[in-house]
CSV table of C-alpha atoms in Angstrom, one decimal:
chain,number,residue,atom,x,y,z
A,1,UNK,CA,43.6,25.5,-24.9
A,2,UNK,CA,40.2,26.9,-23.7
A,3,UNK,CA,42.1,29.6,-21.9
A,4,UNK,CA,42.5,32.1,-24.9
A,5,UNK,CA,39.0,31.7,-26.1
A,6,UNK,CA,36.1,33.8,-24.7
A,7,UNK,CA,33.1,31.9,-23.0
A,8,UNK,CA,29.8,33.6,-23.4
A,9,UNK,CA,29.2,35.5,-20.5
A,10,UNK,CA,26.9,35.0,-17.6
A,11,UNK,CA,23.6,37.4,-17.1
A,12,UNK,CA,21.0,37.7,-13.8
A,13,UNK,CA,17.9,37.2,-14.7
A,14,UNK,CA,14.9,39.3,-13.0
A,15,UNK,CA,11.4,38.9,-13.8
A,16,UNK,CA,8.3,41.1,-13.4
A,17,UNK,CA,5.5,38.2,-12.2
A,18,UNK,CA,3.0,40.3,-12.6
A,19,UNK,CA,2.0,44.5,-13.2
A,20,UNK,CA,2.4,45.9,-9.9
A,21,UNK,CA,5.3,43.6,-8.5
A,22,UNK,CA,8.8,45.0,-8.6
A,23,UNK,CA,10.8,42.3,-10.8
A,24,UNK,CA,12.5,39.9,-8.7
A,25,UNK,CA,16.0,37.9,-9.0
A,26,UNK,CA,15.1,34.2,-10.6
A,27,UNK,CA,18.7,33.2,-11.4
A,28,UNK,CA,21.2,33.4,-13.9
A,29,UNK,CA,22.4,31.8,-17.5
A,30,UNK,CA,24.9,32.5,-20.0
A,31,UNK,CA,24.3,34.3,-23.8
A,32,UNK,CA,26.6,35.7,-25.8
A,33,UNK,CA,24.2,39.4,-25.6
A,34,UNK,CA,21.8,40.4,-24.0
A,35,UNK,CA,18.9,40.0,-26.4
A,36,UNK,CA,20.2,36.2,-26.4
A,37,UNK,CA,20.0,36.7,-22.7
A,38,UNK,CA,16.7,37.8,-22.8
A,39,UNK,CA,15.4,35.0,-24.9
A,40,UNK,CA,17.4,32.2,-22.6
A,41,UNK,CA,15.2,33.8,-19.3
A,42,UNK,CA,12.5,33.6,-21.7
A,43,UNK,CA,12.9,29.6,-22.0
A,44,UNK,CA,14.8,28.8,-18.7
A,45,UNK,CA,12.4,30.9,-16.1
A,46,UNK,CA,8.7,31.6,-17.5
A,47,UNK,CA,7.9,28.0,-19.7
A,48,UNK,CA,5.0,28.6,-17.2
A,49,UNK,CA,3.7,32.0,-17.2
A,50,UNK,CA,5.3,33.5,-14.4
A,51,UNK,CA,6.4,36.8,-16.1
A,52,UNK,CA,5.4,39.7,-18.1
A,53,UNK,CA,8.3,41.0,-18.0
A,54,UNK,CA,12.0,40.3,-18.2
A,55,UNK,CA,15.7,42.2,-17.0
A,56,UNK,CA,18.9,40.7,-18.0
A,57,UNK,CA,22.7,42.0,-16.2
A,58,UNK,CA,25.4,41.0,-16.8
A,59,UNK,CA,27.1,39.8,-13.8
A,60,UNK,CA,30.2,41.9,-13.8
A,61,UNK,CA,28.4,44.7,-13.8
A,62,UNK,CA,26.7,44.0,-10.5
A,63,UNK,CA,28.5,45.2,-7.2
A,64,UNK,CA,27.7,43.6,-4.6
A,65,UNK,CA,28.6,44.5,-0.5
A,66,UNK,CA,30.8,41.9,2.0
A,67,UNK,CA,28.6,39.7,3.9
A,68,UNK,CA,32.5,40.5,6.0
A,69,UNK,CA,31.0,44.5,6.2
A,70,UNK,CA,27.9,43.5,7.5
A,71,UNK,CA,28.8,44.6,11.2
A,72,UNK,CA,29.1,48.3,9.6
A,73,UNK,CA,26.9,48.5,7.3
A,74,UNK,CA,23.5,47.2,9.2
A,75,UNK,CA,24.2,46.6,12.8
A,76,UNK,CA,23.8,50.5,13.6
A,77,UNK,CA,20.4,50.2,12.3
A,78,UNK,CA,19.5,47.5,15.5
A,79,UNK,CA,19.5,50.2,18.1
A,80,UNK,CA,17.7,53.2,16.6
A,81,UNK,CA,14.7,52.4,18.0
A,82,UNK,CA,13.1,55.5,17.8
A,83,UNK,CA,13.1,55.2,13.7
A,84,UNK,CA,9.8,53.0,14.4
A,85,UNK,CA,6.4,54.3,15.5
A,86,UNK,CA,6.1,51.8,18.7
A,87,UNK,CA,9.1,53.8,20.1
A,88,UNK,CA,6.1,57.0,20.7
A,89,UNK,CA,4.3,56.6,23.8
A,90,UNK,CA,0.7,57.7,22.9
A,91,UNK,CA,-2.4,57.9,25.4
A,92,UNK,CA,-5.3,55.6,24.1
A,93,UNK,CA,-7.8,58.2,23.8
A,94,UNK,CA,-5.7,58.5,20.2
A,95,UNK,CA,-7.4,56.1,18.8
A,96,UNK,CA,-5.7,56.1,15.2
A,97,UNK,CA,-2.1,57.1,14.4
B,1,UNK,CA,44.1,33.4,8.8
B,2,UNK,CA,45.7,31.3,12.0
B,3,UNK,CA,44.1,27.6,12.6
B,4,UNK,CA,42.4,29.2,15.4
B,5,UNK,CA,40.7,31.7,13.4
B,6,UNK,CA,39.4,28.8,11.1
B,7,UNK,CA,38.1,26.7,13.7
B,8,UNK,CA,36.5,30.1,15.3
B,9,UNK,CA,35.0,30.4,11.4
B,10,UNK,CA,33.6,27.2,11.3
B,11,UNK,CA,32.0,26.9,14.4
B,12,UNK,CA,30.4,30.0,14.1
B,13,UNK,CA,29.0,28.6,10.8
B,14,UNK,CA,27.9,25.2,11.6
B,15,UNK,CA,26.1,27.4,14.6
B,16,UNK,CA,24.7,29.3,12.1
B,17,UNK,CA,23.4,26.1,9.7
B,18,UNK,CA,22.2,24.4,13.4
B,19,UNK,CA,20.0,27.5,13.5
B,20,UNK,CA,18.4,27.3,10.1
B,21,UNK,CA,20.0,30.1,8.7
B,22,UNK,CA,20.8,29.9,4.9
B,23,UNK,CA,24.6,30.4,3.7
B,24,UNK,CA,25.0,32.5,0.3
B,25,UNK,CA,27.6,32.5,-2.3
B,26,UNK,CA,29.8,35.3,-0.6
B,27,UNK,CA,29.7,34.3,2.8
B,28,UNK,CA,32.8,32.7,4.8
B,29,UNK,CA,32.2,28.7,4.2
B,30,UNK,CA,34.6,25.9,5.3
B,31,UNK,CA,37.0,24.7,1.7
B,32,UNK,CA,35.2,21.1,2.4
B,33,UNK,CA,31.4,23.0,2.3
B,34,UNK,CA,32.2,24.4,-1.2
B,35,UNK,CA,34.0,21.0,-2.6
B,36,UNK,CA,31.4,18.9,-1.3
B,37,UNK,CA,28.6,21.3,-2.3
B,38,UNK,CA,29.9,22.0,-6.0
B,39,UNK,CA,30.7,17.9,-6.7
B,40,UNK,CA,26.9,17.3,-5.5
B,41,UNK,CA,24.8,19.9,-7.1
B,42,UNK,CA,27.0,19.5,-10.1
B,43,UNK,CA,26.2,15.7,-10.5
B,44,UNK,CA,22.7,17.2,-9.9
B,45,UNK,CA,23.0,19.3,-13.1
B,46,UNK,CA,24.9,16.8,-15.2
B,47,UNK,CA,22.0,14.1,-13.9
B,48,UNK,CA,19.2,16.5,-15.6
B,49,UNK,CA,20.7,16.8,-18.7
B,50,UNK,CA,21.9,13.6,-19.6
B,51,UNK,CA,18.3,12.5,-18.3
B,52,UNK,CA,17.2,13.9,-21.5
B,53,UNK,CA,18.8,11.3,-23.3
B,54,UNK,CA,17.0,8.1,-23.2
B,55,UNK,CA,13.4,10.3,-22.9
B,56,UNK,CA,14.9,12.4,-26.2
B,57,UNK,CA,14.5,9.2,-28.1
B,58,UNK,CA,11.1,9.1,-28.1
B,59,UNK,CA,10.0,12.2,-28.6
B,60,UNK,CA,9.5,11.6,-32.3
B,61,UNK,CA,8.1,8.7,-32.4
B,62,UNK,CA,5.3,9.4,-29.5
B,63,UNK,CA,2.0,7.9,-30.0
B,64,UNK,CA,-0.2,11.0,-30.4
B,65,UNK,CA,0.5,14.9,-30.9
B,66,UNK,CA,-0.6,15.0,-27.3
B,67,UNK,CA,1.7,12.2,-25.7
B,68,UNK,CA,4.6,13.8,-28.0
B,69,UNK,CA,3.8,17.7,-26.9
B,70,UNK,CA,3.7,16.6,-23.2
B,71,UNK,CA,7.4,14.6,-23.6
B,72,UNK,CA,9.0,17.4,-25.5
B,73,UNK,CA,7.9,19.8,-22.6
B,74,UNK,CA,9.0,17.6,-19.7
B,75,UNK,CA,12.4,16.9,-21.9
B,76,UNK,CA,12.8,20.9,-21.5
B,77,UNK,CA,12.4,21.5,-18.5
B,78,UNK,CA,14.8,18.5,-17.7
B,79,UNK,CA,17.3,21.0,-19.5
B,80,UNK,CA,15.7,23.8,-17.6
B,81,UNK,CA,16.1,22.0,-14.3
B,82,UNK,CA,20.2,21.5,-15.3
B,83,UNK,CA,20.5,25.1,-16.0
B,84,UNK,CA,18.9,26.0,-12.9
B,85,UNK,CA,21.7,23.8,-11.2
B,86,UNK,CA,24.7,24.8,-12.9
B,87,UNK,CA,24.3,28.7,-12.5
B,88,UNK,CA,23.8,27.9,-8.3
B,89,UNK,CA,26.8,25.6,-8.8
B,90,UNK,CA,28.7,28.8,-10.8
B,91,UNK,CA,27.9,30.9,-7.7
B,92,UNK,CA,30.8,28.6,-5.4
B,93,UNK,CA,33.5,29.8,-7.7
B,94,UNK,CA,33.7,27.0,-10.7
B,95,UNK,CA,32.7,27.4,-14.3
B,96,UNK,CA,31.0,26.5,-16.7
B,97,UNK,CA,33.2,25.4,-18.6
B,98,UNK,CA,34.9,23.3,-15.9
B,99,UNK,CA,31.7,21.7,-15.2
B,100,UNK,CA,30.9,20.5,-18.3
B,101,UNK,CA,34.6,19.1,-18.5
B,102,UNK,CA,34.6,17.3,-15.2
B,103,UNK,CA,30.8,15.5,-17.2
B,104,UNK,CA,32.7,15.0,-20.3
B,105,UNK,CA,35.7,13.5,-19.1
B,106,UNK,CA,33.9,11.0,-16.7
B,107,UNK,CA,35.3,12.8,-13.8
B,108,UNK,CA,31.7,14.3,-12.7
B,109,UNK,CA,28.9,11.5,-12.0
B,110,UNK,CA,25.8,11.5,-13.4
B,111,UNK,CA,22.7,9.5,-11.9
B,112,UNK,CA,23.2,5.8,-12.8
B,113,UNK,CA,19.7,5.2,-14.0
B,114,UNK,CA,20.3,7.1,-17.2
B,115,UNK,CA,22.4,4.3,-18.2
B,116,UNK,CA,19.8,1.8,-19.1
B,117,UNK,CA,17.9,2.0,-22.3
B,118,UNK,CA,14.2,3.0,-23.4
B,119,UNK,CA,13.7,0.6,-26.0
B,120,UNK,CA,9.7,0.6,-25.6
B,121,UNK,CA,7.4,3.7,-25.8
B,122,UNK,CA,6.3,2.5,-22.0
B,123,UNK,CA,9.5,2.9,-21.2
B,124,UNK,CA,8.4,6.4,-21.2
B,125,UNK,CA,5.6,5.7,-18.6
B,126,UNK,CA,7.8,4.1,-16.4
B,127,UNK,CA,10.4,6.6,-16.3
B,128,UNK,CA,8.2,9.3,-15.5
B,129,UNK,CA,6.1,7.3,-12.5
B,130,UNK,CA,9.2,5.4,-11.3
B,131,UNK,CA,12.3,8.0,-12.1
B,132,UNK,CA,10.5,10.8,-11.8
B,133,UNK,CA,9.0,9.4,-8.6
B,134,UNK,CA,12.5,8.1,-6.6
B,135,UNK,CA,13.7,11.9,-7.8
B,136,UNK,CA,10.9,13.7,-5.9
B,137,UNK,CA,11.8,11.9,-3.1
B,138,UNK,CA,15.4,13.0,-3.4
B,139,UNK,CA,14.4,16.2,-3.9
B,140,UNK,CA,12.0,17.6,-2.0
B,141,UNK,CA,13.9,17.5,1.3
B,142,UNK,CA,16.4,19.7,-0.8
B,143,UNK,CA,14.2,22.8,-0.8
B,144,UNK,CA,15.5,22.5,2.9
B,145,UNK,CA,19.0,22.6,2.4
B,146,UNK,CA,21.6,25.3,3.7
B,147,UNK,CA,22.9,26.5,0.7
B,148,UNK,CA,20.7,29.4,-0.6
B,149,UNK,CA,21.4,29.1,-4.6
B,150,UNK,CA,21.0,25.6,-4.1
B,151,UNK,CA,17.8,25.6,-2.2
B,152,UNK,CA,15.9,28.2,-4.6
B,153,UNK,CA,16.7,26.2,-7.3
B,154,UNK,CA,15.3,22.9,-6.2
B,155,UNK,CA,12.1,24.7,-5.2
B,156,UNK,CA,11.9,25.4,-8.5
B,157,UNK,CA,12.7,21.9,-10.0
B,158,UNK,CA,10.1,20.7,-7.4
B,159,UNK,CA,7.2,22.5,-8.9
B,160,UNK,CA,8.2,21.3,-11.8
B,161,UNK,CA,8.4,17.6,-11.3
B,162,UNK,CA,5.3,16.6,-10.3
B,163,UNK,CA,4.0,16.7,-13.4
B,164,UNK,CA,6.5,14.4,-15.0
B,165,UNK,CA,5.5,11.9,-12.9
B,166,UNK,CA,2.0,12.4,-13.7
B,167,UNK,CA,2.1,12.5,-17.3
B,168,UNK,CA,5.1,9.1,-17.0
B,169,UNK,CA,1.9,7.6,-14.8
B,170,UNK,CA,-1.0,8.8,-16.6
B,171,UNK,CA,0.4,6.8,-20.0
B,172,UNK,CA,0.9,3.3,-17.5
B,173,UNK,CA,-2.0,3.8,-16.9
B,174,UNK,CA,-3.4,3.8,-20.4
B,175,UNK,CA,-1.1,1.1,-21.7
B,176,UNK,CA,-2.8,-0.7,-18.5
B,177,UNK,CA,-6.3,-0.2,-19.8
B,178,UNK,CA,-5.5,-0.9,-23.9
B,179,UNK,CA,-4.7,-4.5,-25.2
B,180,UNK,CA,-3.1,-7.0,-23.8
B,181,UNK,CA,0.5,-6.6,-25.6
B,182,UNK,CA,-0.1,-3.0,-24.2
B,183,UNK,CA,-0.5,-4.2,-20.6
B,184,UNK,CA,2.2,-7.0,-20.9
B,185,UNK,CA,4.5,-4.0,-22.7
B,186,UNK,CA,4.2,-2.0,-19.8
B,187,UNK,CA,4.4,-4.9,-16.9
B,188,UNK,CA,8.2,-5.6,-19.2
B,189,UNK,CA,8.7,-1.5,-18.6
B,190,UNK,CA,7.8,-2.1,-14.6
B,191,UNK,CA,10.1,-5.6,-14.8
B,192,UNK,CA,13.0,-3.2,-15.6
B,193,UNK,CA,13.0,-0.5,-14.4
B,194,UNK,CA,12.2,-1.1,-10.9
B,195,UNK,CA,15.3,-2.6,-9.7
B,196,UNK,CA,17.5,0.3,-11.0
B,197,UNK,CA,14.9,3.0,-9.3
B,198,UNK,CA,15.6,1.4,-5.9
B,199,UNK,CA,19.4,2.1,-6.5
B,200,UNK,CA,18.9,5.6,-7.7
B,201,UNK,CA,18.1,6.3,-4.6
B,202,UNK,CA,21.8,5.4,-3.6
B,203,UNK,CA,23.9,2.8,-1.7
B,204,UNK,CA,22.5,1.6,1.2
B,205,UNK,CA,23.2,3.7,4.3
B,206,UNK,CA,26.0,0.9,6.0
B,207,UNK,CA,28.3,1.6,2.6
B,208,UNK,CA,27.1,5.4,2.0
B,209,UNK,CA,30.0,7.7,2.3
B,210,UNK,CA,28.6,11.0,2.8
B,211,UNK,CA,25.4,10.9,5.1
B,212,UNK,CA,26.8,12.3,8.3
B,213,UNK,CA,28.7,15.1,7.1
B,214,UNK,CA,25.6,15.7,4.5
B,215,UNK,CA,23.6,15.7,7.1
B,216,UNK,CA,24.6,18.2,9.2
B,217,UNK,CA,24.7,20.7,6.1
B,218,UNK,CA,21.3,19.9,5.5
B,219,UNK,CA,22.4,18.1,2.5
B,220,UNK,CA,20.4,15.1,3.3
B,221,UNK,CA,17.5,15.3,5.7
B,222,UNK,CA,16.8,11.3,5.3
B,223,UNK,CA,19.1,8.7,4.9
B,224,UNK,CA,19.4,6.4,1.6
B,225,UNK,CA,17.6,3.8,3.1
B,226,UNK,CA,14.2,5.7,4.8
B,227,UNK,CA,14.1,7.1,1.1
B,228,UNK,CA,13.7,4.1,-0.3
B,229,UNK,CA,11.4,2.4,1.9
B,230,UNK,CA,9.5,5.8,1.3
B,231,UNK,CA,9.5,5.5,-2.3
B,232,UNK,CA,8.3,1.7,-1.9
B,233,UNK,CA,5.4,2.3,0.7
B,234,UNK,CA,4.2,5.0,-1.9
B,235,UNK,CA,4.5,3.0,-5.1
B,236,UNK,CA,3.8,-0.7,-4.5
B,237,UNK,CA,-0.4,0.1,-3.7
B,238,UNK,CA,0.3,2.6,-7.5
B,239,UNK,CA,1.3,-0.3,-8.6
B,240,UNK,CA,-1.7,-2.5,-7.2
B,241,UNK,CA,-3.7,0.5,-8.9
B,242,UNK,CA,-2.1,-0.4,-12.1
B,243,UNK,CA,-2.8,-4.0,-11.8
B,244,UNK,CA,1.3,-4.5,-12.4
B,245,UNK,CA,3.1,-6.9,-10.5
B,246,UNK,CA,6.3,-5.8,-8.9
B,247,UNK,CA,9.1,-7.5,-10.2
B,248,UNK,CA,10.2,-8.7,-6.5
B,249,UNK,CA,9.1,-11.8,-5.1
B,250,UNK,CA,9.8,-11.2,-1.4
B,251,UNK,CA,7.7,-8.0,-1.5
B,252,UNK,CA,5.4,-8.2,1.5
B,253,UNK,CA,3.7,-5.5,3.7
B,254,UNK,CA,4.8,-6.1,7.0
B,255,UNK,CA,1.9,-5.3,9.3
B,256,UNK,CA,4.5,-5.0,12.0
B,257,UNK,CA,6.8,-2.7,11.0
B,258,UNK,CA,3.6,-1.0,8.6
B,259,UNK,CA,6.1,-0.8,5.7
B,260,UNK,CA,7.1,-3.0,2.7
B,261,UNK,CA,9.6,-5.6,3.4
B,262,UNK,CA,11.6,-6.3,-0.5
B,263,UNK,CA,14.3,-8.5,-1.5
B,264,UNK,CA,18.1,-7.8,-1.5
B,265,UNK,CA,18.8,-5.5,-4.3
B,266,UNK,CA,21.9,-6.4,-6.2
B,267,UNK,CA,24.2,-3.8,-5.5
B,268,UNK,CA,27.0,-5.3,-7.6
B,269,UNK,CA,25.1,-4.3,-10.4
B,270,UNK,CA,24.6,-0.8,-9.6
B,271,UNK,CA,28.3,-0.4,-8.9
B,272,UNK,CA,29.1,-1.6,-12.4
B,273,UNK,CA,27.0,0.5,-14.0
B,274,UNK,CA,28.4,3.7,-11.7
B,275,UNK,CA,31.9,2.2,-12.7
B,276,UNK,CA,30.8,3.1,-16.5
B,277,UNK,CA,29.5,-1.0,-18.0
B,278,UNK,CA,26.3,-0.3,-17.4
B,279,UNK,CA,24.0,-1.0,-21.4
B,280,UNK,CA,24.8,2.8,-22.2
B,281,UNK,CA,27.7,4.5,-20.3
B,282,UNK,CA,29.1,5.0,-24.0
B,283,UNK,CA,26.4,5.9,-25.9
B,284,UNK,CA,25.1,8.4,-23.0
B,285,UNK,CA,28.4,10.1,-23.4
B,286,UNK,CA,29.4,10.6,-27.0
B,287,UNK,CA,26.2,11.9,-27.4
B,288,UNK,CA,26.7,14.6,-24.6
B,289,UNK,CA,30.7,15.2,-25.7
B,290,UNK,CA,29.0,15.0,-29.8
B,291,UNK,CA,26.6,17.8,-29.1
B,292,UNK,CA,29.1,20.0,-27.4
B,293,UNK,CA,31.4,19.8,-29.8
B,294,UNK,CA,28.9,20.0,-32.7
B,295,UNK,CA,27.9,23.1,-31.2
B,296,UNK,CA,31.1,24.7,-31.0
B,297,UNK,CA,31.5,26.5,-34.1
B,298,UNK,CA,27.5,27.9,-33.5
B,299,UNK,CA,28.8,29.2,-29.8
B,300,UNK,CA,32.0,30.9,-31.2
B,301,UNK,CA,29.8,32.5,-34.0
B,302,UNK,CA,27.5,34.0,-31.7
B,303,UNK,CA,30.0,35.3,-29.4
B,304,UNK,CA,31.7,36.9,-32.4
B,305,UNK,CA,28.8,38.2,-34.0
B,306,UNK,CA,27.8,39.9,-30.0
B,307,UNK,CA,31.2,41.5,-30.1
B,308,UNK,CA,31.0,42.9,-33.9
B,309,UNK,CA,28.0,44.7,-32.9
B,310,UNK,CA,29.2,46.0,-29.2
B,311,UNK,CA,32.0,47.2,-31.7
B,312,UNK,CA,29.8,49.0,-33.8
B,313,UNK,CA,28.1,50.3,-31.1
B,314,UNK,CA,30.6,52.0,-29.4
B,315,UNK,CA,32.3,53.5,-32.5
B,316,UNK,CA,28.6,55.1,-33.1
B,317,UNK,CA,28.8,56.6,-29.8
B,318,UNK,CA,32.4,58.1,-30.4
């Protein structure tokens, strides 16, 4: 019987901890919108100051890669070495570089 | 996939769990990782929120504005803390919805302590020192564990809990200090809820099911009984402190050993009240199924008023 009827939908929640942090990923929770989204984060994930800031998504619109993919996607990143300043060879006289 | 794939798959994860390394919601996971995983963190959630029941009665009739503000906030973040649980449970593929009909069918367990009553304001003190207390210990280890959602969110709870343990201890302590029919009120509290805080922490390890396989997932780092005798060493000199006596008359420190040796806890008790007689199975539940149901017409409303104005906003746009 629940099948027909539409659940509210689920958001990710990120927070801003403080000015100069990026905002992070705390979680999740379901609203019906998004300003009830924002004012569920609100109550579920700062009762204890630790935002100034919230962003609500709704899940579906997040795509996300294949942990199956991963090979691809990051292992040619392990042997490019030389994308890393310890690869350079400089004499000590250099002092700072 | 071919069986030998599978067993390839699994080895290579319980290689990777050996090795400390965290599983997320979209990686490869044996069928028995995600059943296992969403029937405990579920009972976890469903634990939380109808913990807010027997503290919930109180909350108006708290002794002082400050006693009353402190219960209201630890009774939120007990629906915080299930919240917390149920979206890292959402992330192995159930709902919701399901959860919430697995609790209100009696399919789902809940923790068994939730089914006694709080028919004295120390009740509240006692729930918050001893509950509280035997739930740290449970928990903590958790922040551990080798599921990722499952892990964040107890380090969350965690933070959280210490001072509802505090605040449970800080008014035993008062009731300690007042009158006598204070101090004799909260020794009654102490007489019972002590027993049922030793079973919270589960069966004992000869008759618990799951502790090898839970183990090895990180799901447990201590068996049932080293968290009880843990919780015992650490409350019977609070208790001392107190001036309570511990309802238990074989209690003794045993300077061999260097922990508390108790008496035989009476497990036929604790199945009952798992079974659903315990003094408030019932009433625990109808008021859980009540309040979802109450709340339906308020959840559809809100989900059709969101809709009327995504409506309106797109026909704007055009």
């Amino acid at each position: 019987m629940e099948n027909t009827k539409k659940n509210w939908p689920l958001w990710e929640i990120f927070v801003r901890s403080k000015n100069g942090l990026e905002h992070r990923h705390f979680g999740s929770l379901h609203a019906a919108d998004a300003e009830m989204a924002l004012e569920n984060a609100r109550d579920v994930y700062t009762r204890r100051n630790e935002g100034v800031s919230i962003w609500v998504v709704e899940s579906k619109h997040i795509t996300a890669s294949n942990p199956a993919d991963n090979g691809e996607l990051f292992e040619p990143a392990q042997d490019k070495v030389y994308r890393h300043p310890t690869f350079y060879d400089l004499p000590d006289e250099v002092k700072h570089m | 996939m071919s069986e030998k794939d599978v067993k390839n798959l699994e080895e290579i994860f319980e290689t990777r769990i050996a090795r400390d390394e965290k599983i997320e919601p979209k990686d490869w996971m044996p069928e028995k990782y995600r059943q296992t995983h969403i029937r405990q963190i579920s009972q976890h959630a469903h634990s939380e929120v109808v913990g807010m029941l027997p503290e919930g009665n109180w909350i108006t009739r708290a002794p002082s504005l400050r006693r009353k503000a402190a219960l209201l906030a630890k009774v939120q973040d007990e629906a915080g803390h299930g919240l917390y649980l149920y979206s890292a449970c959402e992330t192995l593929g159930v709902s919701r919805d399901e959860l919430y009909e697995q609790l209100h069918s009696g399919k789902a367990k809940y923790s068994s302590i939730f089914n006694y009553p709080t028919i004295t304001w120390a009740d509240m003190g006692a729930i918050g020192w001893l509950v509280d207390g035997a739930a740290i210990i449970n928990q903590v280890p958790l922040c551990n564990t080798s599921f990722g959602p499952y892990a964040r969110a107890m380090v969350r709870v965690c933070k959280e809990e210490s001072f509802h343990q505090r605040q449970g201890f800080e008014i035993m302590l008062t009731l300690c200090r007042g009158t006598e029919e204070q101090k004799a009120m909260a020794q009654d509290a102490l007489n019972r809820w002590w027993w049922p805080s030793l079973m919270m922490l589960g069966p004992t390890d000869a008759e618990s099911i799951h502790t090898e396989q839970s183990m090895k997932w990180k799901l447990k780092r201590k068996s049932n009984d080293e968290l009880r005798q843990q919780f015992i060493d650490q409350t019977v000199p609070q208790a001392d402190l107190l001036g309570l006596t511990i309802p238990d008359p074989d209690l003794k420190f045993n300077e061999e050993t260097g922990h508390y040796d108790f008496g035989e806890i009476d497990w036929d008790e604790f199945w009952q009240v798992v079974k659903g007689h315990g003094p408030c199975n019932k009433e625990r539940m109808n008021a859980r199924v009540n309040a979802w149901k109450n709340g339906e017409w308020v959840r559809d409303a809100a989900m059709a008023y969101a809709e009327k104005n995504e409506k309106r906003k797109v026909a704007k746009a055009s």
